[in-house]
Short mmCIF file of C-alpha atoms in Angstrom, two decimals:
data_model
loop_
_atom_site.label_atom_id
_atom_site.label_comp_id
_atom_site.label_asym_id
_atom_site.label_seq_id
_atom_site.Cartn_x
_atom_site.Cartn_y
_atom_site.Cartn_z
CA UNK A 1 37.05 -68.02 -76.82
CA UNK A 2 40.56 -66.74 -75.91
CA UNK A 3 43.46 -69.28 -76.45
CA UNK A 4 43.73 -69.35 -72.56
CA UNK A 5 40.14 -70.23 -72.03
CA UNK A 6 40.09 -72.75 -74.65
CA UNK A 7 43.18 -74.50 -73.43
CA UNK A 8 41.50 -74.79 -69.86
CA UNK A 9 38.53 -76.31 -71.50
CA UNK A 10 40.49 -78.76 -73.68
CA UNK A 11 42.26 -79.70 -70.27
CA UNK A 12 38.79 -80.23 -68.80
CA UNK A 13 37.80 -82.55 -71.66
CA UNK A 14 41.06 -84.52 -71.36
CA UNK A 15 40.53 -85.04 -67.69
CA UNK A 16 37.05 -86.76 -68.18
CA UNK A 17 38.32 -90.37 -68.52
CA UNK A 18 40.65 -90.13 -65.78
CA UNK A 19 38.25 -88.69 -63.48
CA UNK A 20 35.98 -91.46 -64.23
CA UNK A 21 38.60 -93.95 -63.74
CA UNK A 22 39.84 -92.54 -60.49
CA UNK A 23 36.49 -92.22 -58.81
CA UNK A 24 36.16 -95.76 -57.53
CA UNK A 25 39.70 -95.50 -56.28
CA UNK A 26 39.09 -92.12 -54.35
CA UNK A 27 35.91 -93.67 -52.77
CA UNK A 28 37.78 -96.90 -51.98
CA UNK A 29 40.58 -94.98 -50.27
CA UNK A 30 38.35 -93.17 -48.05
CA UNK A 31 36.63 -96.47 -47.00
CA UNK A 32 39.77 -98.20 -46.40
CA UNK A 33 41.19 -95.21 -44.55
CA UNK A 34 38.52 -95.27 -41.92
CA UNK A 35 38.70 -99.08 -41.89
CA UNK A 36 42.44 -98.75 -41.04
CA UNK A 37 41.95 -96.49 -38.27
CA UNK A 38 42.32 -93.03 -39.56
CA UNK A 39 39.77 -90.31 -38.92
CA UNK A 40 37.70 -88.77 -41.71
CA UNK A 41 39.65 -85.66 -41.41
CA UNK A 42 42.93 -87.60 -41.81
CA UNK A 43 41.84 -89.36 -44.74
CA UNK A 44 40.73 -86.22 -46.44
CA UNK A 45 44.12 -84.62 -45.31
CA UNK A 46 46.06 -87.65 -46.99
CA UNK A 47 44.16 -87.02 -50.26
CA UNK A 48 44.69 -83.53 -50.35
CA UNK A 49 48.49 -83.50 -49.60
CA UNK A 50 49.75 -86.70 -50.90
CA UNK A 51 47.38 -87.00 -53.85
CA UNK A 52 48.91 -90.17 -55.06
CA UNK A 53 46.50 -93.28 -55.09
CA UNK A 54 48.68 -96.17 -55.08
CA UNK A 55 51.03 -94.94 -52.33
CA UNK A 56 47.94 -93.75 -50.22
CA UNK A 57 46.63 -97.36 -50.33
CA UNK A 58 50.11 -98.87 -49.29
CA UNK A 59 50.21 -96.00 -46.50
CA UNK A 60 46.84 -97.20 -45.26
CA UNK A 61 47.74 -100.84 -45.09
CA UNK A 62 50.60 -99.97 -42.71
CA UNK A 63 48.65 -97.51 -40.40
CA UNK A 64 46.84 -100.22 -38.93
CA UNK A 65 49.92 -102.40 -37.97
CA UNK A 66 51.74 -100.53 -35.58
CA UNK A 67 54.57 -100.03 -37.87
CA UNK A 68 56.98 -97.16 -37.17
CA UNK A 69 55.93 -93.84 -39.08
CA UNK A 70 59.19 -93.61 -40.88
CA UNK A 71 58.39 -97.04 -42.49
CA UNK A 72 55.14 -95.65 -43.56
CA UNK A 73 56.98 -92.71 -45.14
CA UNK A 74 59.67 -94.93 -46.65
CA UNK A 75 56.79 -96.92 -48.28
CA UNK A 76 55.33 -94.10 -49.79
CA UNK A 77 58.69 -92.79 -51.12
CA UNK A 78 59.08 -96.30 -52.64
CA UNK A 79 55.71 -96.21 -54.46
CA UNK A 80 56.12 -92.79 -55.53
CA UNK A 81 59.76 -92.93 -56.76
CA UNK A 82 58.73 -93.12 -60.46
CA UNK A 83 57.59 -89.50 -60.22
CA UNK A 84 61.11 -88.70 -60.21
CA UNK A 85 61.32 -89.82 -63.90
CA UNK A 86 58.11 -87.94 -64.52
CA UNK A 87 59.58 -84.81 -63.17
CA UNK A 88 62.78 -84.96 -65.22
CA UNK A 89 60.92 -85.94 -68.34
CA UNK A 90 58.17 -83.52 -68.04
CA UNK A 91 60.35 -80.67 -66.65
CA UNK A 92 61.71 -80.34 -70.37
CA UNK A 93 58.37 -79.35 -71.63
CA UNK A 94 57.65 -76.69 -69.08
CA UNK A 95 59.88 -73.94 -70.55
CA UNK A 96 57.08 -71.52 -70.69
CA UNK A 97 56.10 -71.49 -67.18
CA UNK A 98 57.36 -69.24 -64.31
CA UNK A 99 58.96 -70.95 -61.31
CA UNK A 100 55.88 -70.77 -59.25
CA UNK A 101 53.82 -72.17 -62.11
CA UNK A 102 56.16 -75.20 -62.23
CA UNK A 103 55.98 -75.58 -58.33
CA UNK A 104 52.11 -75.98 -58.85
CA UNK A 105 52.43 -78.15 -61.74
CA UNK A 106 54.64 -80.76 -59.99
CA UNK A 107 52.33 -80.81 -57.07
CA UNK A 108 49.59 -82.05 -59.64
CA UNK A 109 51.92 -84.35 -61.27
CA UNK A 110 50.14 -87.79 -61.09
CA UNK A 111 50.50 -90.63 -63.54
CA UNK A 112 47.44 -89.65 -65.88
CA UNK A 113 48.56 -85.86 -65.61
CA UNK A 114 52.06 -86.96 -66.89
CA UNK A 115 50.66 -89.23 -69.64
CA UNK A 116 48.32 -86.60 -70.77
CA UNK A 117 50.84 -83.86 -70.78
CA UNK A 118 53.27 -85.97 -72.72
CA UNK A 119 50.62 -86.89 -75.20
CA UNK A 120 49.72 -83.26 -75.76
CA UNK A 121 53.34 -82.52 -76.45
CA UNK A 122 53.26 -85.29 -79.05
CA UNK A 123 50.36 -83.59 -80.74
CA UNK A 124 52.50 -80.37 -80.77
CA UNK A 125 50.10 -78.64 -78.76
CA UNK A 126 51.50 -76.12 -75.96
CA UNK A 127 51.84 -77.17 -72.49
CA UNK A 128 50.22 -74.06 -71.08
CA UNK A 129 49.34 -73.51 -67.26
CA UNK A 130 45.48 -73.16 -68.21
CA UNK A 131 45.47 -76.63 -69.91
CA UNK A 132 47.51 -78.18 -67.28
CA UNK A 133 45.06 -76.85 -64.44
CA UNK A 134 42.04 -77.78 -66.62
CA UNK A 135 43.36 -81.36 -66.69
CA UNK A 136 44.73 -81.47 -63.09
CA UNK A 137 42.19 -79.48 -61.02
CA UNK A 138 39.10 -81.61 -61.65
CA UNK A 139 41.07 -84.80 -60.84
CA UNK A 140 42.46 -83.28 -57.62
CA UNK A 141 39.32 -81.56 -56.37
CA UNK A 142 37.27 -84.62 -57.12
CA UNK A 143 39.84 -86.77 -55.43
CA UNK A 144 39.59 -85.18 -52.21
CA UNK A 145 35.79 -85.15 -52.37
CA UNK A 146 35.64 -88.75 -53.26
CA UNK A 147 37.97 -89.62 -50.34
CA UNK A 148 35.69 -87.65 -47.90
CA UNK A 149 32.46 -89.47 -49.29
CA UNK A 150 34.21 -92.77 -49.21
CA UNK A 151 35.17 -92.18 -45.62
CA UNK A 152 31.66 -91.04 -44.63
CA UNK A 153 29.69 -93.63 -46.62
CA UNK A 154 32.06 -96.20 -47.80
CA UNK A 155 30.00 -99.22 -47.58
CA UNK A 156 27.42 -98.28 -50.08
CA UNK A 157 29.34 -100.06 -52.86
CA UNK A 158 28.99 -103.60 -52.00
CA UNK A 159 30.63 -105.26 -55.07
CA UNK A 160 32.87 -103.21 -57.01
CA UNK A 161 34.28 -106.31 -58.81
CA UNK A 162 30.88 -106.99 -60.54
CA UNK A 163 30.71 -103.55 -62.05
CA UNK A 164 34.34 -103.91 -63.22
CA UNK A 165 35.39 -100.57 -61.68
CA UNK A 166 38.21 -102.20 -59.85
CA UNK A 167 39.79 -103.03 -63.31
CA UNK A 168 39.31 -99.62 -65.08
CA UNK A 169 42.77 -98.30 -64.22
CA UNK A 170 44.67 -101.05 -66.06
CA UNK A 171 42.50 -100.63 -69.09
CA UNK A 172 42.96 -96.84 -68.89
CA UNK A 173 46.87 -97.32 -68.47
CA UNK A 174 46.89 -99.82 -71.35
CA UNK A 175 45.11 -97.30 -73.63
CA UNK A 176 48.04 -94.78 -72.37
CA UNK A 177 50.72 -97.01 -73.50
CA UNK A 178 49.42 -97.57 -76.85
CA UNK A 179 48.98 -93.82 -77.15
CA UNK A 180 52.89 -93.47 -77.16
CA UNK A 181 53.66 -96.17 -79.82
CA UNK A 182 54.76 -93.72 -82.56
CA UNK A 183 57.82 -92.86 -80.27
CA UNK A 184 61.10 -94.32 -81.20
CA UNK A 185 62.08 -97.57 -79.55
CA UNK A 186 58.48 -97.88 -78.04
CA UNK A 187 58.11 -101.65 -78.77
CA UNK A 188 61.45 -102.85 -77.12
CA UNK A 189 60.84 -100.45 -74.24
CA UNK A 190 57.27 -101.79 -73.65
CA UNK A 191 58.50 -105.53 -74.00
CA UNK A 192 61.26 -105.13 -71.49
CA UNK A 193 59.43 -103.01 -69.10
CA UNK A 194 56.56 -105.60 -69.20
CA UNK A 195 58.73 -108.54 -68.55
CA UNK A 196 60.91 -106.84 -65.83
CA UNK A 197 57.79 -105.62 -64.03
CA UNK A 198 56.22 -108.99 -63.97
CA UNK A 199 59.42 -110.77 -62.83
CA UNK A 200 59.72 -107.94 -60.24
CA UNK A 201 56.11 -108.39 -59.22
CA UNK A 202 56.61 -112.14 -58.45
CA UNK A 203 60.25 -111.83 -56.85
CA UNK A 204 60.80 -108.48 -55.07
CA UNK A 205 57.06 -107.80 -54.90
CA UNK A 206 54.77 -104.70 -55.22
CA UNK A 207 55.36 -101.76 -55.31
CA UNK A 208 59.14 -102.29 -56.35
CA UNK A 209 58.08 -103.90 -59.67
CA UNK A 210 57.09 -100.42 -60.78
CA UNK A 211 60.36 -98.69 -60.32
CA UNK A 212 62.39 -101.84 -61.48
CA UNK A 213 60.29 -102.43 -64.67
CA UNK A 214 60.47 -98.81 -65.54
CA UNK A 215 64.17 -98.60 -64.93
CA UNK A 216 64.66 -101.50 -67.21
CA UNK A 217 62.50 -99.98 -70.01
CA UNK A 218 64.48 -96.83 -69.68
CA UNK A 219 67.74 -98.40 -69.81
CA UNK A 220 66.84 -100.02 -73.19
CA UNK A 221 66.03 -96.68 -74.41
CA UNK A 222 69.27 -95.18 -73.33
CA UNK A 223 71.17 -98.06 -75.05
CA UNK A 224 69.34 -98.31 -78.14
CA UNK A 225 70.84 -96.47 -81.01
CA UNK A 226 69.48 -92.89 -80.87
CA UNK A 227 66.80 -91.97 -83.36
CA UNK A 228 67.53 -90.11 -86.54
CA UNK A 229 69.09 -86.72 -86.21
CA UNK A 230 65.95 -84.83 -86.88
CA UNK A 231 64.41 -86.04 -83.89
CA UNK A 232 67.24 -85.74 -81.30
CA UNK A 233 68.14 -81.96 -81.44
CA UNK A 234 69.34 -81.48 -77.80
CA UNK A 235 66.65 -79.94 -75.74
CA UNK A 236 67.35 -76.66 -74.06
CA UNK A 237 66.73 -76.96 -70.25
CA UNK A 238 65.62 -73.58 -68.78
CA UNK A 239 65.84 -73.57 -64.95
CA UNK B 1 49.66 -95.39 -34.65
CA UNK B 2 48.10 -93.49 -31.75
CA UNK B 3 49.26 -90.74 -29.55
CA UNK B 4 50.12 -87.19 -30.17
CA UNK B 5 53.22 -85.30 -30.80
CA UNK B 6 53.30 -81.48 -29.89
CA UNK B 7 49.49 -81.68 -29.60
CA UNK B 8 48.97 -83.23 -33.24
CA UNK B 9 48.25 -86.83 -33.81
CA UNK B 10 51.11 -88.94 -35.01
CA UNK B 11 49.04 -90.07 -37.98
CA UNK B 12 48.80 -86.40 -39.08
CA UNK B 13 52.56 -85.94 -38.83
CA UNK B 14 53.02 -89.25 -40.82
CA UNK B 15 50.77 -87.92 -43.63
CA UNK B 16 52.46 -84.71 -43.80
CA UNK B 17 55.91 -86.36 -44.04
CA UNK B 18 54.39 -88.70 -46.70
CA UNK B 19 53.12 -85.70 -48.51
CA UNK B 20 56.62 -83.92 -48.32
CA UNK B 21 58.54 -86.83 -49.65
CA UNK B 22 56.01 -87.19 -52.56
CA UNK B 23 56.29 -83.74 -53.48
CA UNK B 24 60.05 -84.19 -53.43
CA UNK B 25 59.89 -87.03 -56.07
CA UNK B 26 57.58 -84.98 -58.16
CA UNK B 27 59.99 -81.88 -58.22
CA UNK B 28 63.24 -83.77 -57.87
CA UNK B 29 63.83 -85.07 -61.32
CA UNK B 30 63.33 -81.60 -62.68
CA UNK B 31 65.69 -80.03 -60.25
CA UNK B 32 68.48 -82.54 -60.74
CA UNK B 33 67.96 -82.28 -64.55
CA UNK B 34 67.74 -78.47 -64.67
CA UNK B 35 71.52 -78.26 -63.54
CA UNK B 36 72.52 -79.35 -67.03
CA UNK B 37 72.70 -76.85 -69.74
CA UNK B 38 71.82 -79.36 -72.46
CA UNK B 39 70.48 -82.78 -72.24
CA UNK B 40 72.68 -85.40 -74.09
CA UNK B 41 70.56 -87.15 -76.99
CA UNK B 42 70.65 -90.61 -75.42
CA UNK B 43 69.38 -89.16 -71.90
CA UNK B 44 66.70 -87.24 -73.96
CA UNK B 45 65.78 -90.48 -75.69
CA UNK B 46 65.68 -92.41 -72.33
CA UNK B 47 63.30 -89.57 -70.80
CA UNK B 48 61.04 -90.04 -73.91
CA UNK B 49 60.66 -93.54 -72.91
CA UNK B 50 59.50 -92.80 -69.42
CA UNK B 51 55.74 -92.75 -70.17
CA UNK B 52 55.59 -96.23 -72.03
CA UNK B 53 58.04 -97.64 -69.59
CA UNK B 54 56.38 -96.72 -66.28
CA UNK B 55 52.90 -97.19 -67.47
CA UNK B 56 53.57 -100.70 -68.85
CA UNK B 57 54.76 -101.65 -65.31
CA UNK B 58 51.24 -100.66 -64.10
CA UNK B 59 49.58 -102.87 -66.59
CA UNK B 60 51.67 -105.88 -67.17
CA UNK B 61 51.29 -107.56 -63.69
CA UNK B 62 47.40 -107.08 -64.14
CA UNK B 63 47.64 -109.35 -67.09
CA UNK B 64 49.11 -112.37 -65.25
CA UNK B 65 48.17 -111.83 -61.80
CA UNK B 66 44.38 -111.91 -61.85
CA UNK B 67 42.42 -114.20 -63.84
CA UNK B 68 41.29 -115.27 -67.30
CA UNK B 69 38.64 -112.68 -67.53
CA UNK B 70 40.98 -109.92 -66.78
CA UNK B 71 43.83 -111.24 -69.16
CA UNK B 72 41.33 -111.70 -71.84
CA UNK B 73 39.95 -108.23 -71.38
CA UNK B 74 43.48 -106.64 -71.74
CA UNK B 75 44.34 -108.61 -74.83
CA UNK B 76 41.06 -107.51 -76.45
CA UNK B 77 41.78 -103.98 -75.50
CA UNK B 78 45.19 -104.22 -76.96
CA UNK B 79 43.84 -105.20 -80.26
CA UNK B 80 41.02 -102.72 -80.27
CA UNK B 81 43.44 -99.88 -78.98
CA UNK B 82 45.55 -100.31 -82.11
CA UNK B 83 42.56 -99.26 -84.18
CA UNK B 84 40.34 -97.14 -82.18
CA UNK B 85 41.09 -93.96 -80.04
CA UNK B 86 41.46 -94.00 -76.30
CA UNK B 87 37.89 -93.39 -75.23
CA UNK B 88 36.41 -96.22 -77.49
CA UNK B 89 38.87 -98.64 -76.24
CA UNK B 90 38.05 -97.63 -72.62
CA UNK B 91 34.28 -98.12 -73.08
CA UNK B 92 34.38 -101.28 -74.94
CA UNK B 93 37.13 -102.59 -72.21
CA UNK B 94 34.63 -101.80 -69.31
CA UNK B 95 31.79 -103.65 -71.12
CA UNK B 96 34.06 -106.68 -71.84
CA UNK B 97 35.40 -106.92 -68.31
CA UNK B 98 31.86 -106.77 -66.85
CA UNK B 99 30.56 -109.40 -69.49
CA UNK B 100 33.40 -111.66 -68.96
CA UNK B 101 33.12 -111.73 -65.32
CA UNK B 102 29.27 -112.22 -65.48
CA UNK B 103 30.12 -115.41 -67.44
CA UNK B 104 32.18 -116.55 -64.38
CA UNK B 105 35.39 -117.65 -66.30
#
C-alpha cells in the first residue's frame, strides 16, 4: 500500500471508536430536532453545516422557544468557542498542508478530530490530509446520516439510558484525557480544569463551564515553568 | 421561529449563521496565531495543554452531576485507563455503566 492509502486507512481505523460513540448523539439530535419544530431537511442541514453536536443540541433547545435568531447563533458561538483553542493548537501541526487543505481540515475540526490529531502528533506520525480525512469523513458522513435517520424514525430507541449509550461520550473523553498524560504539566492542568469546570457548571452554568474550565487549565500551563529546553524549541508557524 | 425571509425559512438562515460562526471558531485560532512568526515557549506550552484542559471540562461535570453509577463508572475507567489502551477502557466502561445502572444504584 502507498503511504497515502495506508494513512487514510489508519485514519479510518482511528475513527471507529468515535463513530460508535457519536452515533447515539447523531440519532438523538435528529429526533429532538423534529420534536423542536425543525423540518427533516433543516435537521440534516444543521448536521451538515454546523457539525458540532453539543452546540446543535443547545441550538435546538432554543428553536422551540420563540427566542430571537441572533440569540440562538450567539449560544452556538458560546458552546463552540473552545474550537478557537483547537484551531490555534492544531494550526501548528498543519504546516504540510496547502491553504485549501487547511480550510477543509478546519471544517472537520471536532473534539475527537482534534484529540486524535494531537495524539497522532504525540506518536510522531505525520498529520497528512489522507489520515485527517480518513479520520474525519466517516464521522462527518455518518453524523449527517444519523441526523436524518433520527429525524425520520427517532422514536425507535425508547430507553437509551438502559443501554448506557447516553454515557459513552464522557467515557470516551476520559480515555482521551488519559491519553495525553505524558505531556508536561498534565496533572495540574487536568486538576485545575476539572475543578474550574465543575465550579462553572454549578455557578455560571452549561455551556460556559467548558470555556471557563479550559481557560483555567491553559492559564496553569502558561504560568508553570516551561518544560526542559529540548522540548520547547519554538515552533515555526507557516501561514 | 416561523416565517420566511427572502423566501427562505428563518430557521434555515439561523442554521447557516450558526454554521458560519462555528467555522469562524474552527479557523479563527489558527488565523490569529499565524500572524506570529514564532510562538513563545510559554504560549506553546499553553497550547499543548489545550486537549487535556478542554476534554477534562467535558468529563468532570459528568462525575458529579449524575448519580453514583456514573461517578463509579468514571472512577473505574480512570483506574483501567491508566493500564489499558483506549479501546479496552472504552469497552469495559460501557459494560460497567450498563451493569451498574441495571443494579439500580
